[in-house]
mmCIF file of C-alpha atoms in Angstrom:
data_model
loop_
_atom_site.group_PDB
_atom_site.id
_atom_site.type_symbol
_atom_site.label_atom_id
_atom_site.label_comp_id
_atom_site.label_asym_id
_atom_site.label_seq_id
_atom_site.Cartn_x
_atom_site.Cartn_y
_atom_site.Cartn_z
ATOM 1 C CA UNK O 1 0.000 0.000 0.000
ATOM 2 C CA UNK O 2 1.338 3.230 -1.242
ATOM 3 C CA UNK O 3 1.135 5.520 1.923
ATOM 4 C CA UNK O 4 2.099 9.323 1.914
ATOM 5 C CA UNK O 5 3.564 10.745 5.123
ATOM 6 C CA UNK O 6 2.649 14.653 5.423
ATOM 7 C CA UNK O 7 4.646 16.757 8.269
ATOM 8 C CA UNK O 8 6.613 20.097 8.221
ATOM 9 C CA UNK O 9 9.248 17.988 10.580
ATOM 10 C CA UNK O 10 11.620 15.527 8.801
ATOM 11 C CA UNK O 11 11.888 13.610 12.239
ATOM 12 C CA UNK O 12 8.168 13.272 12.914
ATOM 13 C CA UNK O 13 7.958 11.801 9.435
ATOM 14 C CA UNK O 14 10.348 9.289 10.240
ATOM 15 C CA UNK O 15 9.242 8.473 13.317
ATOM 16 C CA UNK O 16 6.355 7.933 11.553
ATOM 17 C CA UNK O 17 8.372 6.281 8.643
ATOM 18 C CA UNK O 18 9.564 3.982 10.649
ATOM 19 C CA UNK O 19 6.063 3.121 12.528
ATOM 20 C CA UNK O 20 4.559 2.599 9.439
ATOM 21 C CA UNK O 21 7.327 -0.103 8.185
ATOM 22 C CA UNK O 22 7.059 -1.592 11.490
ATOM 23 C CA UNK O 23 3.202 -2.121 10.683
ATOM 24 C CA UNK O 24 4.172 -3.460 7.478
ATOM 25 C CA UNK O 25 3.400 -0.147 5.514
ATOM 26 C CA UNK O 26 7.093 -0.392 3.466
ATOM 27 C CA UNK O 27 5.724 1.864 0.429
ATOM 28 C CA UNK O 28 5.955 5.295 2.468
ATOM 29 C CA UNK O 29 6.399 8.892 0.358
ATOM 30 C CA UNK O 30 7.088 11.706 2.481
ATOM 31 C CA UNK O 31 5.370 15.858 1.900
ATOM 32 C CA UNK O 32 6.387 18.529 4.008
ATOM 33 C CA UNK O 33 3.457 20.500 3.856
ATOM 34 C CA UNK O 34 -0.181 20.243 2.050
ATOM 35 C CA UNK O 35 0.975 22.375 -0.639
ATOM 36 C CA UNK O 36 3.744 19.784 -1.619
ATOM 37 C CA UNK O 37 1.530 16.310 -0.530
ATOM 38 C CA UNK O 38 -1.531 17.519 -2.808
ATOM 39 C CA UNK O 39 -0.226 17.012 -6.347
ATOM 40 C CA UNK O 40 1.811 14.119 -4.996
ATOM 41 C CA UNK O 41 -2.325 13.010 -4.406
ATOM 42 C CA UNK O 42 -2.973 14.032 -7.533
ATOM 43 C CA UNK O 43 -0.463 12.244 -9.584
ATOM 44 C CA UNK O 44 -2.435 9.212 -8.258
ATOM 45 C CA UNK O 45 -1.355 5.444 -6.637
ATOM 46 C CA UNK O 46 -1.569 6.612 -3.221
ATOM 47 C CA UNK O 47 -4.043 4.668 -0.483
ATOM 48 C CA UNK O 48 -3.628 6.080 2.636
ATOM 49 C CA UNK O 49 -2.141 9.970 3.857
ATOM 50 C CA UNK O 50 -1.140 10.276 7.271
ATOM 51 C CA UNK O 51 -1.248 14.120 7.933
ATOM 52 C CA UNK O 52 -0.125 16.874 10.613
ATOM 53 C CA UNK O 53 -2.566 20.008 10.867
ATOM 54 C CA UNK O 54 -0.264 22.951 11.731
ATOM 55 C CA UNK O 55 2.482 23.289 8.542
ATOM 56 C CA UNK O 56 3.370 26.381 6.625
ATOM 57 C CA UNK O 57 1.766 26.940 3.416
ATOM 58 C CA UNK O 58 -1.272 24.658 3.045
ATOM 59 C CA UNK O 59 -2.185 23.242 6.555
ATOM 60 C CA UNK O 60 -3.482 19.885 7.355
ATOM 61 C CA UNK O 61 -7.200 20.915 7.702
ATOM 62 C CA UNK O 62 -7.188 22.809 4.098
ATOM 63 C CA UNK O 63 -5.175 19.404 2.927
ATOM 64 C CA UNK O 64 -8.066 17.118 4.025
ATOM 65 C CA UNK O 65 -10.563 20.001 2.711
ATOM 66 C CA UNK O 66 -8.980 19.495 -0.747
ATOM 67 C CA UNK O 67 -8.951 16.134 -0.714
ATOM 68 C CA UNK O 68 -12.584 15.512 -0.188
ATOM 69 C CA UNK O 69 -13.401 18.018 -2.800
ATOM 70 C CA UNK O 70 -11.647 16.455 -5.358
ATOM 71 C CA UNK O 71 -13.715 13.469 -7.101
ATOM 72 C CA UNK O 72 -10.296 11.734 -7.630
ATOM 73 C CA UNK O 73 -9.128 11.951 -3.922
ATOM 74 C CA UNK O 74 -12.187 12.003 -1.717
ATOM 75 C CA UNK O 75 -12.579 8.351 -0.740
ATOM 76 C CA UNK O 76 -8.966 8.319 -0.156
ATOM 77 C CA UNK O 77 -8.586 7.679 3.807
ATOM 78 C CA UNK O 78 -6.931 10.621 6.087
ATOM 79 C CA UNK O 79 -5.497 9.477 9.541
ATOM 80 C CA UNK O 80 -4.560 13.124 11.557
ATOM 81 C CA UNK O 81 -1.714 12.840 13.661
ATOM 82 C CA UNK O 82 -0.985 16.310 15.236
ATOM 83 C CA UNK O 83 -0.844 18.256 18.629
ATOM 84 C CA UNK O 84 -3.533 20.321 17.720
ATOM 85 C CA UNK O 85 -5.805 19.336 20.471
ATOM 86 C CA UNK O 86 -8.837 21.969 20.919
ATOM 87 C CA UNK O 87 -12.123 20.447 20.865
ATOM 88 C CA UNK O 88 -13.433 22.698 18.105
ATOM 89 C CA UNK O 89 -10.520 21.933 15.745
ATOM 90 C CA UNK O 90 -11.155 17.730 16.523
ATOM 91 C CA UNK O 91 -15.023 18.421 15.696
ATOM 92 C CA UNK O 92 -13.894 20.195 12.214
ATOM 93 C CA UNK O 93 -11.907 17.481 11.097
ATOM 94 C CA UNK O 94 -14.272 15.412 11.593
ATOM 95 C CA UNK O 95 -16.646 17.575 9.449
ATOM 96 C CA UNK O 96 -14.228 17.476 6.957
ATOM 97 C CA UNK O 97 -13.968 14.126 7.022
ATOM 98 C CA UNK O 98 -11.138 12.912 8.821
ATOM 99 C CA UNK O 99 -10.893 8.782 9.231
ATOM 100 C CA UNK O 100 -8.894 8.987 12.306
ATOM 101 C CA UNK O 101 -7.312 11.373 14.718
ATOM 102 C CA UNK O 102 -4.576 11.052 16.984
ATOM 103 C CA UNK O 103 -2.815 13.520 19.296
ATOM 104 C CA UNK O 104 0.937 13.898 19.685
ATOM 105 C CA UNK O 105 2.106 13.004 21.900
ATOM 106 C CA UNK O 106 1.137 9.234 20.582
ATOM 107 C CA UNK O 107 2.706 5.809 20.609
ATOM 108 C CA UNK O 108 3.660 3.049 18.069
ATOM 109 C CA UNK O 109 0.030 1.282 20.162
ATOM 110 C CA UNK O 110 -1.901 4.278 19.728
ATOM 111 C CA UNK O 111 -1.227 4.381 15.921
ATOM 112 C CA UNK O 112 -1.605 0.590 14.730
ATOM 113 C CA UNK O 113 -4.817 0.754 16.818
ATOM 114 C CA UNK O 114 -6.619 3.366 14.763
ATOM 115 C CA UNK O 115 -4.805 2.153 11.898
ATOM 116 C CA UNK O 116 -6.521 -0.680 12.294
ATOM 117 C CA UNK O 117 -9.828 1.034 13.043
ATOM 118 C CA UNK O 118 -9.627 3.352 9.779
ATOM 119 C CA UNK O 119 -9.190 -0.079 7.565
ATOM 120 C CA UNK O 120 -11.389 -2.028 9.157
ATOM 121 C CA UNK O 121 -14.241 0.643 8.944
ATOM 122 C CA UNK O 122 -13.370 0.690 5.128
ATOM 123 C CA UNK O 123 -13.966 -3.080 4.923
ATOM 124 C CA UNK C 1 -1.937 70.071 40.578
ATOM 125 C CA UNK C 2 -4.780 72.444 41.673
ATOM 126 C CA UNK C 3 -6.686 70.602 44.209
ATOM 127 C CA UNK C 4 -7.598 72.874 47.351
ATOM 128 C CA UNK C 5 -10.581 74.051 46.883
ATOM 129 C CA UNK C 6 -11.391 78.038 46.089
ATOM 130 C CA UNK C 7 -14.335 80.062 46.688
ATOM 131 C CA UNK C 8 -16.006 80.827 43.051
ATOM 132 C CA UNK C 9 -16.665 83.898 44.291
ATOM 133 C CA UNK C 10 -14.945 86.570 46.516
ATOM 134 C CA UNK C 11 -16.840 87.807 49.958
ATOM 135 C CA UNK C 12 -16.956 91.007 48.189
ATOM 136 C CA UNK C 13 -18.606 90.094 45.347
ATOM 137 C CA UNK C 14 -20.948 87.819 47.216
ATOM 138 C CA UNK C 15 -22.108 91.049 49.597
ATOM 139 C CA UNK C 16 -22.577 93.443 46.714
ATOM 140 C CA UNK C 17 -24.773 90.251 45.516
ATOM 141 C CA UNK C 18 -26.704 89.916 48.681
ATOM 142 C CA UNK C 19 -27.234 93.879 48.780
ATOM 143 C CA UNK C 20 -28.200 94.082 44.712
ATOM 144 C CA UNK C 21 -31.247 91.481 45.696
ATOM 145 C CA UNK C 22 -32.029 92.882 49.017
ATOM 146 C CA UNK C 23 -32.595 96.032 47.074
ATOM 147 C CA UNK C 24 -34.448 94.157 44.252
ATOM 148 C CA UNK C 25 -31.202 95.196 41.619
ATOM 149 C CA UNK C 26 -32.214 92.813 39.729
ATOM 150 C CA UNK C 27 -29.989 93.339 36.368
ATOM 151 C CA UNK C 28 -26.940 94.457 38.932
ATOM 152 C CA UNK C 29 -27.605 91.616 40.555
ATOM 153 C CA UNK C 30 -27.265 89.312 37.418
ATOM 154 C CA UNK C 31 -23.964 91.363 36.161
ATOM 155 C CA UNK C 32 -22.339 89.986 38.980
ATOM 156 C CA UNK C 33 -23.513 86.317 38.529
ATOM 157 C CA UNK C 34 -22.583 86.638 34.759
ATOM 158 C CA UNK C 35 -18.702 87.757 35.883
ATOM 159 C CA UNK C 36 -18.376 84.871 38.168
ATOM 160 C CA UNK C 37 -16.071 82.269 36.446
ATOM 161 C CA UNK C 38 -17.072 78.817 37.324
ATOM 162 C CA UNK C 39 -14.790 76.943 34.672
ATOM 163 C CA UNK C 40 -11.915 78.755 35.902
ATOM 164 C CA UNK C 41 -10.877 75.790 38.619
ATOM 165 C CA UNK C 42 -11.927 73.057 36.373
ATOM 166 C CA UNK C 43 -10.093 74.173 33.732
ATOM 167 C CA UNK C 44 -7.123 74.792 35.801
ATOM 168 C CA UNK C 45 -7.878 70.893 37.164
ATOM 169 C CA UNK C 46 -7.573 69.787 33.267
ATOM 170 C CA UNK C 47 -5.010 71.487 32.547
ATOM 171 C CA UNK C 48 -2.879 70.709 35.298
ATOM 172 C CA UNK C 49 -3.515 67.004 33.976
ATOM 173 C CA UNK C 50 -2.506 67.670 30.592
ATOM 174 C CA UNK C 51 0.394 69.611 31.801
ATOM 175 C CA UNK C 52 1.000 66.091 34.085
ATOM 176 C CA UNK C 53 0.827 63.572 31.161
ATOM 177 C CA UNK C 54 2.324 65.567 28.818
ATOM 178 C CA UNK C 55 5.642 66.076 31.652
ATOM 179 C CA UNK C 56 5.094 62.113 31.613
ATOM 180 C CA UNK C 57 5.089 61.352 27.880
ATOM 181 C CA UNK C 58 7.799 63.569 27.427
ATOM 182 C CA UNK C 59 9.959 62.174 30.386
ATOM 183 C CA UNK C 60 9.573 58.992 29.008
ATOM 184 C CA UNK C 61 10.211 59.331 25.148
ATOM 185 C CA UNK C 62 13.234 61.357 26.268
ATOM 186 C CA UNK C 63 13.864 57.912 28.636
ATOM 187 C CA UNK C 64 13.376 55.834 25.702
ATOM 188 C CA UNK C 65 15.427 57.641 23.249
ATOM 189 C CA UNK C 66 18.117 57.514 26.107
ATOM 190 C CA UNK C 67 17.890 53.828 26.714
ATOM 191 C CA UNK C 68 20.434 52.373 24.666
ATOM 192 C CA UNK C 69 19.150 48.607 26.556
ATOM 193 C CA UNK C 70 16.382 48.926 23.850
ATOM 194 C CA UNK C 71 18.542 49.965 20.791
ATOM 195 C CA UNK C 72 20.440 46.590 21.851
ATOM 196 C CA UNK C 73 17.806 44.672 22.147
ATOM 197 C CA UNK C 74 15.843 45.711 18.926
ATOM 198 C CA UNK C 75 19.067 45.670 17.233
ATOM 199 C CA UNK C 76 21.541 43.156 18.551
ATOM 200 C CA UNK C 77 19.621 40.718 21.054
ATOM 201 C CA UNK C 78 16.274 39.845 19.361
ATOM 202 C CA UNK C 79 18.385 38.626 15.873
ATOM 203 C CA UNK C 80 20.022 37.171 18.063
ATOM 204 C CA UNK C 81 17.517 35.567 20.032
ATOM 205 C CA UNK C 82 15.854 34.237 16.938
ATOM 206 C CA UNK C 83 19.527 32.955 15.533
ATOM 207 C CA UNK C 84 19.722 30.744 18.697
ATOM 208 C CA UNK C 85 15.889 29.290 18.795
ATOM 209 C CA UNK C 86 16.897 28.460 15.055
ATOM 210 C CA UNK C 87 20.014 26.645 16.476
ATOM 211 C CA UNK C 88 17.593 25.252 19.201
ATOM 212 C CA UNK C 89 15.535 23.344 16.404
ATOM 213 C CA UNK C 90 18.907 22.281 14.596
ATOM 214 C CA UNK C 91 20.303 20.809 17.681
ATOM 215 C CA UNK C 92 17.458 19.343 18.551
ATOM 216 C CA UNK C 93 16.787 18.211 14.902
ATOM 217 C CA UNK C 94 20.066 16.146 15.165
ATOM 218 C CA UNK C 95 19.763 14.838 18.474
ATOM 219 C CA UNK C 96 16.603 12.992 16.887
ATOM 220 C CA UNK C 97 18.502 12.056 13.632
ATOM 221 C CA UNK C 98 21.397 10.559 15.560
ATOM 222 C CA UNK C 99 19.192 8.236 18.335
ATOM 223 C CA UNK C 100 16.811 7.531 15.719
ATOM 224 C CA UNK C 101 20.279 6.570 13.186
ATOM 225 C CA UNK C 102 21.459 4.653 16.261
ATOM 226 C CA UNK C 103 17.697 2.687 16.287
ATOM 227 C CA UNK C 104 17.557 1.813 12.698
ATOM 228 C CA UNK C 105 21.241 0.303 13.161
ATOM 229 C CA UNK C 106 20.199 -1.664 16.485
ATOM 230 C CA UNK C 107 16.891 -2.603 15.328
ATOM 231 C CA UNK C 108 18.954 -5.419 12.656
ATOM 232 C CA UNK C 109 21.435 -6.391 15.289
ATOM 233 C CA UNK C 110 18.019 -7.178 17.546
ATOM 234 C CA UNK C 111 16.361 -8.946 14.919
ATOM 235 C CA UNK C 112 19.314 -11.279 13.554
ATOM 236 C CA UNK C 113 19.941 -12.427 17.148
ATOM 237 C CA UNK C 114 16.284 -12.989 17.882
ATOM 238 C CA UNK C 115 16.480 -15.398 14.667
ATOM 239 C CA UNK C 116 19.651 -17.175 15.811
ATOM 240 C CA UNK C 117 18.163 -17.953 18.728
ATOM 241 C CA UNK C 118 14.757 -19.138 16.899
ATOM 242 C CA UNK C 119 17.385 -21.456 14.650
ATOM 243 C CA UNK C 120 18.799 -23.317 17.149
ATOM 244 C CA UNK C 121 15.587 -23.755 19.651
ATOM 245 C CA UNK C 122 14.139 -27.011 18.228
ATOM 246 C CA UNK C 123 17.588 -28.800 18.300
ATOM 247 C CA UNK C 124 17.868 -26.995 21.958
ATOM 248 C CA UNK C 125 15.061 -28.496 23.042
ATOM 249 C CA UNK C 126 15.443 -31.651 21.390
ATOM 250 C CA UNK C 127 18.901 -31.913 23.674
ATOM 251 C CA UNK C 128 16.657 -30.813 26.794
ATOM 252 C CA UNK C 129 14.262 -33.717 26.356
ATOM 253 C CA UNK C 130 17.157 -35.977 24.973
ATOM 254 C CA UNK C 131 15.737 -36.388 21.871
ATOM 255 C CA UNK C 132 18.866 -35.482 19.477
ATOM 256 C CA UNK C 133 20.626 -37.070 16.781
ATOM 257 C CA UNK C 134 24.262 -37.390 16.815
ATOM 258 C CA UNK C 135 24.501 -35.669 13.767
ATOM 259 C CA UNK C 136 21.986 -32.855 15.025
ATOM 260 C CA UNK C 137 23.608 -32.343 18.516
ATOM 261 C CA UNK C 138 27.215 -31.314 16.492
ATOM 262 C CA UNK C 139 24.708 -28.933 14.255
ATOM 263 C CA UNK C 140 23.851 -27.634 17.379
ATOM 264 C CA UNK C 141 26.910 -27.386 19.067
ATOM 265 C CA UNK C 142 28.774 -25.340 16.033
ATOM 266 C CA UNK C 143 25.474 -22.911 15.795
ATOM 267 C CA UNK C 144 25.864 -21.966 19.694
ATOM 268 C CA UNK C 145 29.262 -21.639 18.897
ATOM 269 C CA UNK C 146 28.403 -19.463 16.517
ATOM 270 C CA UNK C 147 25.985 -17.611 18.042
ATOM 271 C CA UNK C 148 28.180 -16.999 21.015
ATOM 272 C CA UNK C 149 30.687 -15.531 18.518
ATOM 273 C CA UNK C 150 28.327 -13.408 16.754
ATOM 274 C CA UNK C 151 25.955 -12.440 19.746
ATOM 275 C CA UNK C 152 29.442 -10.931 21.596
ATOM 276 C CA UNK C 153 30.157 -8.558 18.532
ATOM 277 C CA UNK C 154 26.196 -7.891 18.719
ATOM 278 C CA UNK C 155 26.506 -6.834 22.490
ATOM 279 C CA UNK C 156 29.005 -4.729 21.970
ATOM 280 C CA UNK C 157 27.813 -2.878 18.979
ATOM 281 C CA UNK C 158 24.019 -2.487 20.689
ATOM 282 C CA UNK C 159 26.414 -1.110 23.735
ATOM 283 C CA UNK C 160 28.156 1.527 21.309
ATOM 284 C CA UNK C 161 24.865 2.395 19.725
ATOM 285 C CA UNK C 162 23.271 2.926 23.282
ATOM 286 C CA UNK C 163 26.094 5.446 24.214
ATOM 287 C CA UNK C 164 25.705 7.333 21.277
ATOM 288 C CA UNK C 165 22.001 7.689 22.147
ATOM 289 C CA UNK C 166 22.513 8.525 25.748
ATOM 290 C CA UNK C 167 24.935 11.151 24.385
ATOM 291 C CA UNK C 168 22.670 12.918 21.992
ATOM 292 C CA UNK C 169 20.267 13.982 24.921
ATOM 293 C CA UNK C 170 23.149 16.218 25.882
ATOM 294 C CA UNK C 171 20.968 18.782 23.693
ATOM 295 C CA UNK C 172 19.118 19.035 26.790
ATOM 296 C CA UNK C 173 21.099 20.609 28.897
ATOM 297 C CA UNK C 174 22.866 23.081 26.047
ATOM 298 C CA UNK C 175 19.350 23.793 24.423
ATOM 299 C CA UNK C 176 18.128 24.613 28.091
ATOM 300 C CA UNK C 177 21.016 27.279 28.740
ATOM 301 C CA UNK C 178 20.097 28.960 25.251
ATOM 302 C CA UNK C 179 16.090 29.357 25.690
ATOM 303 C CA UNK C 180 17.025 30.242 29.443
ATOM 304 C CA UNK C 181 18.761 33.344 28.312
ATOM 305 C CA UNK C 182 16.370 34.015 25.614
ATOM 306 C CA UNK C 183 13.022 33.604 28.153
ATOM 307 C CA UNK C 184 15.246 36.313 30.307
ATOM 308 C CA UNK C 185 15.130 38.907 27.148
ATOM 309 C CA UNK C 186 11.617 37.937 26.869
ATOM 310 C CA UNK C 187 11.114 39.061 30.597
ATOM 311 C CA UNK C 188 12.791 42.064 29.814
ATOM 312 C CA UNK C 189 11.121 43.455 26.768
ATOM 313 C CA UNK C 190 7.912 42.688 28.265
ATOM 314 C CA UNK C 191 8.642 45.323 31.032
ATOM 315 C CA UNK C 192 10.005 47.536 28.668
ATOM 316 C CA UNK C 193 6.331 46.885 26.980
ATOM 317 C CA UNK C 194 4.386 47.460 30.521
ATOM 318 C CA UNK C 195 5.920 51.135 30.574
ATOM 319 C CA UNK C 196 5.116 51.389 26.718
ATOM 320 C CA UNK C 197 1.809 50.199 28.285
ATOM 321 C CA UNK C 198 1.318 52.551 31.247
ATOM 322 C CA UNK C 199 2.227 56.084 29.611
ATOM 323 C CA UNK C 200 -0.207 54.998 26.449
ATOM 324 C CA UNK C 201 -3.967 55.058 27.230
ATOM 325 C CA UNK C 202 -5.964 53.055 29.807
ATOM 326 C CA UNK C 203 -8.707 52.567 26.812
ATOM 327 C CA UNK C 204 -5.939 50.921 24.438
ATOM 328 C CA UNK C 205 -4.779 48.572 27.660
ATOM 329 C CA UNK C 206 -8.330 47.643 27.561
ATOM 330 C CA UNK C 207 -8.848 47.275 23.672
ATOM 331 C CA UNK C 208 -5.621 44.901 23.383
ATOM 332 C CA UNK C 209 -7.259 42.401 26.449
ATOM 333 C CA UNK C 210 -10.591 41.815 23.745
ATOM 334 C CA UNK C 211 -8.066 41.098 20.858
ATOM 335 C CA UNK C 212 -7.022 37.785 22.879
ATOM 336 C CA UNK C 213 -9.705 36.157 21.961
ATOM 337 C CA UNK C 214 -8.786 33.416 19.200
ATOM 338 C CA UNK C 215 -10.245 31.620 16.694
ATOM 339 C CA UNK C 216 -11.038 28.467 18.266
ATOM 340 C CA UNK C 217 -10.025 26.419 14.292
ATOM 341 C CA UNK C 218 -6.547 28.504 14.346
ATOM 342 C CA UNK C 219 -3.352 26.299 14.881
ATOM 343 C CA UNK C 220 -2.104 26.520 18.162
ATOM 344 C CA UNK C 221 0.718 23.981 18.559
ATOM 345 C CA UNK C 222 1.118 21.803 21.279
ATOM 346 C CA UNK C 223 -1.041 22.644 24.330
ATOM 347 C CA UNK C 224 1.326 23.793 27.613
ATOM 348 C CA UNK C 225 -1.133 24.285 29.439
ATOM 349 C CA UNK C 226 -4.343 21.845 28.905
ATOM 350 C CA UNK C 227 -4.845 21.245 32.600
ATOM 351 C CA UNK C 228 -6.633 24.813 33.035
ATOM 352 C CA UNK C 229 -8.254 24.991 29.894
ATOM 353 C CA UNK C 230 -11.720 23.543 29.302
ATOM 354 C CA UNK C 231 -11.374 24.059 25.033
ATOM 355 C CA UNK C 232 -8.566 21.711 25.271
ATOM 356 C CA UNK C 233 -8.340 17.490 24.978
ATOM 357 C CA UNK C 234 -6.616 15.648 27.751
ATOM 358 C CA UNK C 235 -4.981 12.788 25.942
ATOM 359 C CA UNK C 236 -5.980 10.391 23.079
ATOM 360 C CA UNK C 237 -8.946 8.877 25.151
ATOM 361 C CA UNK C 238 -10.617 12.343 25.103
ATOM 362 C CA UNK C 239 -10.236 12.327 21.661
ATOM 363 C CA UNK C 240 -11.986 9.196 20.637
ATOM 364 C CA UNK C 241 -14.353 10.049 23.360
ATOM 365 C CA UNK C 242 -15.481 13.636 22.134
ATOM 366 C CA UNK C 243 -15.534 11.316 18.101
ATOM 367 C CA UNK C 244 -17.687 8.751 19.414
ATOM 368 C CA UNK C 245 -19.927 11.217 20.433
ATOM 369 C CA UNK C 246 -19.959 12.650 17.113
ATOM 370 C CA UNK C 247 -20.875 9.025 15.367
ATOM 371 C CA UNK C 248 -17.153 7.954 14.717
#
């Protein structure tokens, strides 16, 4: 599974990286912020995005926004890993339509647990 | 300032008034009245408080333009400041790159010895339960040969790797010195800032307190301070409490 790793920090996205390999996700691609993930998206292939919200350029929010609006993208899941934690900004994503959300701090547990929940949910 | 109190009108002026009515002199009566200035003392008041502020604004622009702490700071410390929070994120940056280096090189080392051990169990526990071949029981002796061997190489590289983590966090302590000093300019421009503050307006003080007010979909960052704040999720198990509440 082709999986695309969004996050302004190169070290989050190889913690993340590495996470994912651990999980058995080996095909990983890596976007520093929305602006460089979305015609990554575009240029097709990819099943799952893994996203921060608070990047420069295009944040996470406006990332998943875009996604959903485009008829190419929108099924395509979006798991949220950030430290954004008000309430309001958790009930937007999920307006948006966010498949998961997880707060940083977060462990390798926390992450193949809704990983697991996002792709079960999809069947 | 021109608080003790004076007598709008002088005794004088007040008996010629008392005899004007007293002889119904009406219109002299009135004159008098009419010459009585009652905005004298107020405006005296105001513009001894003019006078005040304007002694205050001036004493401190004059303070201001004579504080060369400021000039340094707007000129020298805050680029400076910023140069070391960059070097902050660099150091910090590589302290992550080097333990997480240090994990992807141990993480092998891990594996391949969990594996030798795997190889050799069934033969191990064939010995255990003396239930070996001749042949198998030499197998097994050369691959514990082996693995002691290879597993002492092992130890000592996981050992290396784990002192090269353990000396990356030294970050810690040089990274703490540097935002140390920098919180300590903070402190100090935001005094500087309070005096700004205290010669400007009451009214603006007051103006600035409604601007705090932020959008509650803005990025914040990490939350320092969650345990006072109601807006705020306490952990992961708030936040697939507050989505199962949603329908998620």
């Amino acid at each position: 599974m082709k999986v695309l790793i969004v996050d302004d920090f190169s070290t989050m996205r190889r913690i993340i990286k590495n996470l994912l390999r651990d999980l058995g996700f080996t095909n990983t691609f890596e976007a520093d912020d929305g602006n460089t993930a979305l015609p990554m998206l575009k240029e097709g292939g990819f099943e799952f995005v893994v996203t921060d919200w608070n990047m420069p350029i295009m944040q996470g929010i406006d990332l998943l926004k875009e996604i959903r609006k485009d008829p190419n993208l929108k099924h395509l899941p979006v798991l949220m890993v950030t430290a954004e934690a008000k309430r309001e900004q958790i009930i937007e994503a999920a307006q948006a339509g966010v498949n998961g959300y997880i707060v940083k701090p977060f462990t390798a547990g926390t992450l193949k647990e809704k990983l697991d929940k996002v792709f079960e949910r999809l069947g | 300032m021109a608080n003790q109190s004076e007598p709008h009108i002088s005794l004088s002026q007040a008996k010629a008034l008392v005899a004007h009515l007293e002889a119904q002199q009406i219109d002299e009566a009135n004159k008098i009245v009419e010459s009585i200035d009652f905005s004298a003392t107020t405006d005296r008041i105001m513009f001894g408080q003019v006078g005040e502020l304007t002694r205050e604004l001036h004493d401190a622009l004059l303070n201001f333009q004579n504080d060369t702490r400021l000039v340094d700071m707007a000129g020298e410390e805050l680029p400076d400041a910023q140069n070391r929070l960059n070097y902050v994120i660099d150091m910090t940056d590589k302290a992550a790159n080097t333990t997480m280096d240090a994990v992807d090189y141990c993480l092998p080392i891990a594996d391949k010895l969990m594996q030798d051990l795997e190889a050799i169990t069934p033969n191990w526990e064939g010995l255990m339960t003396r239930d070996l071949a001749l042949g198998d029981f030499k197998t097994l002796c050369h691959s514990i040969d082996d693995l002691f061997t290879h597993s002492k190489g092992s130890a000592q590289e996981l050992r290396d790797k784990l002192t090269e983590i353990l000396m990356a966090q030294e970050f810690q302590d040089l990274t703490g010195q540097i935002i140390t000093r920098v919180i300590e300019l903070v402190k100090e421009i935001e005094s500087k800032l309070i005096i700004i503050l205290k010669v400007c307006s009451k009214q603006e003080a007051k103006a600035s307190t409604s601007k705090k007010q932020r959008k509650n979909i803005e990025a914040e960052g990490p939350i320092i301070d969650a345990e006072s704040r109601s807006d705020v999720v306490h952990g992961q198990d708030d936040v697939d409490d507050l989505l199962s509440s949603l329908g998620f």
